[in-house]
Coordinates of C-alpha atoms in Angstrom, one line a residue:
Chain A
M1 CA 10.3 -8.0 -16.6
G2 CA 9.4 -4.4 -17.2
H3 CA 11.3 -1.2 -16.0
S4 CA 9.8 2.1 -16.0
K5 CA 11.3 5.3 -16.2
S6 CA 11.0 7.1 -13.0
T7 CA 9.2 10.3 -13.6
P8 CA 7.8 12.4 -10.7
S9 CA 4.2 13.0 -11.3
I10 CA 4.3 16.7 -10.6
A11 CA 7.2 17.4 -12.8
K12 CA 5.4 18.0 -16.0
N13 CA 3.8 21.0 -14.2
K14 CA 5.4 24.3 -15.5
G15 CA 7.6 26.2 -13.1
F16 CA 7.6 23.5 -10.5
R17 CA 9.9 24.4 -7.6
P18 CA 9.9 21.5 -5.1
E19 CA 11.5 23.6 -2.3
L20 CA 8.6 26.1 -2.4
T21 CA 6.1 23.3 -2.5
R22 CA 7.5 21.4 0.3
K23 CA 7.7 24.6 2.5
K24 CA 4.3 25.4 1.8
A25 CA 2.9 21.9 2.2
A26 CA 4.8 21.7 5.8
E27 CA 2.9 25.2 6.7
E28 CA -0.4 24.0 5.6
H29 CA -0.2 20.8 7.2
A30 CA 1.3 22.3 10.4
D31 CA -2.3 24.0 10.5
I32 CA -4.1 20.9 9.6
L33 CA -2.2 19.0 12.4
K34 CA -3.6 21.4 14.9
E35 CA -7.3 20.8 13.8
K36 CA -6.3 17.0 13.7
N37 CA -9.1 16.3 11.3
A38 CA -8.6 13.2 9.2
A39 CA -10.5 14.1 6.3
Q40 CA -8.5 17.5 6.0
T41 CA -5.4 15.4 6.1
M42 CA -6.6 13.3 3.2
D43 CA -7.6 16.2 1.4
Y44 CA -4.1 17.8 2.0
A45 CA -2.2 14.4 0.9
C46 CA -4.4 14.2 -2.2
R47 CA -3.3 17.7 -3.4
C48 CA 0.4 17.6 -2.1
I49 CA 1.6 14.2 -1.3
L50 CA 0.1 11.5 -3.3
P51 CA 0.6 13.3 -6.8
M52 CA 4.3 13.6 -6.2
L53 CA 4.9 10.0 -5.9
P54 CA 7.6 9.0 -8.6
N55 CA 6.1 6.7 -11.2
G56 CA 8.7 3.9 -11.3
S57 CA 10.2 3.9 -7.9
A58 CA 7.2 4.1 -5.9
K59 CA 4.5 2.4 -8.0
I60 CA 6.5 -0.5 -9.3
P61 CA 7.1 -2.1 -5.8
V62 CA 3.4 -1.7 -5.3
Y63 CA 2.7 -3.6 -8.4
Y64 CA 4.9 -6.6 -7.5
T65 CA 3.9 -6.7 -4.0
V66 CA 0.5 -7.1 -5.3
R67 CA 1.4 -9.5 -7.9
Y68 CA 3.3 -12.1 -5.6
S69 CA 0.7 -11.6 -2.8
V70 CA -2.2 -12.5 -5.2
Q71 CA -0.2 -15.5 -6.1
F72 CA 0.2 -16.7 -2.5
L73 CA -3.5 -16.0 -1.4
W74 CA -4.9 -17.4 -4.5
D75 CA -2.8 -20.6 -4.2
T76 CA -3.7 -20.7 -0.4
Q77 CA -7.4 -20.4 -1.2
Q78 CA -7.3 -23.1 -3.9
Y79 CA -4.8 -25.6 -2.6
G80 CA -4.0 -24.7 0.9
V81 CA -1.0 -22.9 2.7
D82 CA 1.6 -25.5 2.2
Y83 CA 1.2 -25.7 -1.5
A84 CA 1.1 -22.0 -1.8
A85 CA 4.2 -21.5 0.4
K86 CA 6.1 -24.1 -1.6
N87 CA 5.1 -22.6 -4.7
L88 CA 6.2 -19.4 -3.6
F89 CA 9.4 -20.6 -2.4
K90 CA 9.9 -22.8 -5.3
G91 CA 9.7 -26.0 -3.0
V92 CA 12.6 -25.5 -0.9
I93 CA 11.0 -25.7 2.4
E94 CA 9.2 -28.7 3.9
T95 CA 6.8 -27.4 6.1
I96 CA 5.7 -23.8 7.4
T97 CA 4.4 -23.0 10.7
K98 CA 2.0 -20.3 11.9
E99 CA 4.8 -18.4 13.6
Q100 CA 6.8 -18.4 10.5
I101 CA 4.1 -17.8 7.8
I102 CA 4.0 -14.1 7.9
P103 CA 7.7 -13.0 8.1
M104 CA 8.7 -16.0 5.9
V105 CA 6.1 -15.0 3.3
T106 CA 6.7 -11.4 3.5
K107 CA 10.3 -12.1 3.3
E108 CA 10.1 -14.2 0.2
I109 CA 7.5 -11.9 -1.7
W110 CA 9.8 -8.9 -0.7
S111 CA 12.9 -10.9 -2.1
R112 CA 10.9 -11.4 -5.6
V113 CA 9.9 -7.7 -5.4
D114 CA 13.5 -6.7 -4.9
D115 CA 14.7 -8.7 -7.7
E116 CA 12.0 -7.1 -10.0
I117 CA 12.6 -3.5 -9.1
L118 CA 16.5 -3.8 -9.0
M119 CA 16.9 -2.3 -12.3
S120 CA 14.3 0.6 -12.1
G121 CA 16.1 2.3 -9.1
A122 CA 13.3 2.0 -6.6
N123 CA 13.3 4.5 -3.8
K124 CA 14.1 2.5 -0.8
A125 CA 12.3 4.4 1.7
L126 CA 9.1 4.1 -0.5
A127 CA 9.7 0.4 -1.2
K128 CA 9.9 -0.1 2.5
V129 CA 6.3 1.6 3.0
A130 CA 5.1 -1.1 0.3
E131 CA 6.8 -3.9 2.4
E132 CA 5.6 -2.8 5.7
A133 CA 2.1 -2.3 4.4
L134 CA 2.1 -6.0 2.9
S135 CA 3.4 -7.5 6.2
E136 CA 0.4 -5.9 8.1
T137 CA -2.1 -6.9 5.6
L138 CA -1.1 -10.5 5.7
A139 CA -0.8 -10.6 9.3
T140 CA -4.3 -9.0 9.6
I141 CA -5.7 -11.6 7.3
V142 CA -3.9 -14.5 9.0
E143 CA -5.1 -13.4 12.5
K144 CA -8.9 -12.1 11.8
G145 CA -10.1 -13.9 8.8
I146 CA -13.2 -12.5 7.6
D147 CA -13.1 -9.7 10.4
A148 CA -9.9 -8.2 8.6
L149 CA -12.2 -5.9 6.6
Chain B
M1 CA -3.4 -20.5 16.6
N2 CA -1.9 -23.2 14.5
I3 CA -1.1 -23.3 11.0
E4 CA -4.5 -25.0 10.1
L5 CA -6.2 -22.0 11.6
A6 CA -3.9 -19.4 9.8
E7 CA -5.0 -21.3 6.5
S8 CA -8.7 -21.5 7.4
N9 CA -8.7 -17.6 8.0
I10 CA -6.8 -16.9 4.9
Q11 CA -9.3 -19.2 3.0
K12 CA -12.4 -17.7 4.7
F13 CA -11.1 -14.2 3.8
M14 CA -10.7 -15.0 0.2
N15 CA -14.0 -16.8 0.0
R16 CA -15.6 -13.7 1.2
Y17 CA -13.8 -10.9 -0.2
G18 CA -11.5 -12.2 -3.0
I19 CA -8.4 -10.6 -4.4
E20 CA -10.6 -7.3 -4.3
G21 CA -10.6 -7.5 -0.5
F22 CA -6.9 -8.0 -0.3
L23 CA -6.3 -5.1 -2.4
K24 CA -8.6 -2.9 -0.6
L25 CA -6.9 -3.9 2.7
Y26 CA -3.6 -3.4 1.3
F27 CA -4.2 -0.1 -0.4
A28 CA -5.7 1.3 2.8
K29 CA -2.5 0.3 4.9
Y30 CA -0.3 1.5 2.2
L31 CA -1.8 4.9 2.1
L32 CA -1.8 5.4 5.8
K33 CA 2.0 4.2 6.2
L34 CA 2.7 6.6 3.2
L35 CA 0.9 9.5 4.7
K36 CA 2.7 9.1 8.0
S37 CA 6.1 8.7 6.4
E38 CA 5.6 11.5 4.0
L39 CA 4.2 13.9 6.5
K40 CA 7.0 13.3 9.0
S41 CA 9.5 14.3 5.9
K42 CA 7.6 17.4 4.9
M43 CA 7.5 18.7 8.7
G44 CA 11.1 18.8 8.4
S45 CA 13.8 18.9 11.0
E46 CA 12.0 21.5 13.4
I47 CA 9.5 18.5 14.4
S48 CA 11.8 15.7 13.9
I49 CA 10.0 12.9 15.7
D50 CA 8.8 9.3 15.3
P51 CA 6.3 9.1 12.5
G52 CA 3.9 7.3 14.7
V53 CA 3.9 10.4 16.8
I54 CA 3.6 13.1 14.3
F55 CA -0.2 12.8 13.9
H56 CA -0.7 13.9 17.6
Y57 CA 1.8 16.9 17.7
K58 CA 0.0 19.9 18.4
G59 CA 1.8 23.1 18.7
Q60 CA 4.6 22.2 21.2
Q61 CA 2.6 19.6 23.2
I62 CA 2.4 16.1 22.7
E63 CA -1.3 15.1 23.0
K64 CA -2.9 12.2 25.0
L65 CA -2.2 8.6 23.4
C66 CA -6.3 8.1 23.3
D67 CA -6.3 11.3 20.7
I68 CA -3.5 9.9 18.7
H69 CA -5.4 6.3 18.4
E70 CA -8.6 8.1 17.6
Y71 CA -6.8 10.4 15.0
E72 CA -4.9 7.4 13.3
G73 CA -8.3 5.3 13.2
Q74 CA -10.1 8.2 11.6
L75 CA -7.3 8.6 9.1
F76 CA -7.4 4.9 8.4
E77 CA -10.9 5.1 7.7
E78 CA -10.3 7.8 5.2
C79 CA -7.6 5.5 3.7
K80 CA -10.0 2.9 3.4
K81 CA -12.4 5.0 1.1
K82 CA -9.4 6.1 -1.0
A83 CA -8.7 2.4 -1.2
D84 CA -12.0 1.7 -2.3
E85 CA -11.9 4.4 -5.0
I86 CA -8.4 2.9 -6.3
I87 CA -10.2 -0.7 -6.6
T88 CA -13.2 0.6 -8.1
Q89 CA -11.2 2.4 -10.8
F90 CA -9.0 -0.6 -11.6
K91 CA -12.1 -3.0 -11.8
K92 CA -13.6 -0.7 -14.4
D93 CA -10.6 -1.0 -16.6
K94 CA -10.8 -4.6 -18.4
K95 CA -6.9 -4.8 -18.7
F96 CA -6.9 -5.8 -15.0
N97 CA -9.5 -8.4 -15.1
D98 CA -6.7 -11.1 -14.8
L99 CA -5.5 -9.7 -11.7
F100 CA -8.9 -9.9 -10.1
K101 CA -9.7 -13.3 -11.4
G102 CA -6.3 -14.4 -10.1
N103 CA -4.9 -15.5 -13.6
L104 CA -1.6 -15.9 -12.5
E105 CA 0.4 -16.5 -15.7
K106 CA -1.1 -13.3 -17.0
L107 CA 0.4 -11.3 -14.1
N108 CA 3.7 -12.1 -15.5
D109 CA 3.0 -9.9 -18.6
P110 CA 5.5 -6.8 -18.5
L111 CA 2.6 -4.8 -20.2
L112 CA 0.3 -5.4 -17.1
E113 CA 3.1 -3.8 -14.9
K114 CA 3.1 -0.6 -17.2
C115 CA -0.6 -0.5 -17.4
F116 CA -0.9 -0.9 -13.4
E117 CA 1.7 2.0 -13.0
K118 CA -0.2 4.3 -15.6
K119 CA -3.7 3.6 -14.0
L120 CA -2.1 4.4 -10.5
H121 CA -0.6 7.6 -11.8
E122 CA -4.1 8.6 -13.4
I123 CA -6.0 8.1 -10.4
L124 CA -3.6 10.1 -8.2
E125 CA -3.7 12.7 -10.7
E126 CA -7.4 12.8 -10.7
W127 CA -7.5 13.2 -6.9
K128 CA -5.3 16.3 -7.1
G129 CA -7.7 17.9 -9.5
E130 CA -10.8 17.1 -7.3
N131 CA -9.3 18.6 -4.0

């Protein structure tokens, strides 16, 4: 298990003043919201939001979410969902139902992620985003299959 | 839907799109949720509303629900494009071959975690320069 130093991406910029950047960003996005243009919103996000994501506390939860999700999906593809679930849960469950699959798998993956990021001081709000995105992604795949993309 | 159908849907998805497809969908949803959450916080207390509503706040008026859905749908499409870019960049880097091949043992390598974090950071910094 590795732990990353939490370093804001933008901190290296000379003279960085977060309070000014946030105010400017809020003003700028207020204008963008009036236009309600998705491309402009993404453009704004690329300049003002995404580069500010802290390295450790935001990106490590994403890595471990991906890591354990890949394990579950790969195992399901190769050996079936029972095997995948038991492998993920370390064999402590007998069977898994369709209703249980998303909440149980998400909870278990998140429990693993939580263990991994405990020492890295992950930002709870940012970690929650990673968790919710995982839950929605798995639900979409389970419900829609090849139509999920 | 029973568990067999759920399993079948996962297998069909993985057979068609593989881990790359999962990553694309995950990053798209992650970016959308992140934007909604971050934009809400950056708008400050003056417009303290549910993050799901922030996108259709226009002036002092809340717009129609259909406009919200249309805007969020368009924003999700933008997130998908960015997710594509993320996946393309990761695939170009041989260090992540094991991730895309589902080589699970290699995923436990702490070095991969560091590389993932560094790569994601580089991609986001690159976007900042482009816009």
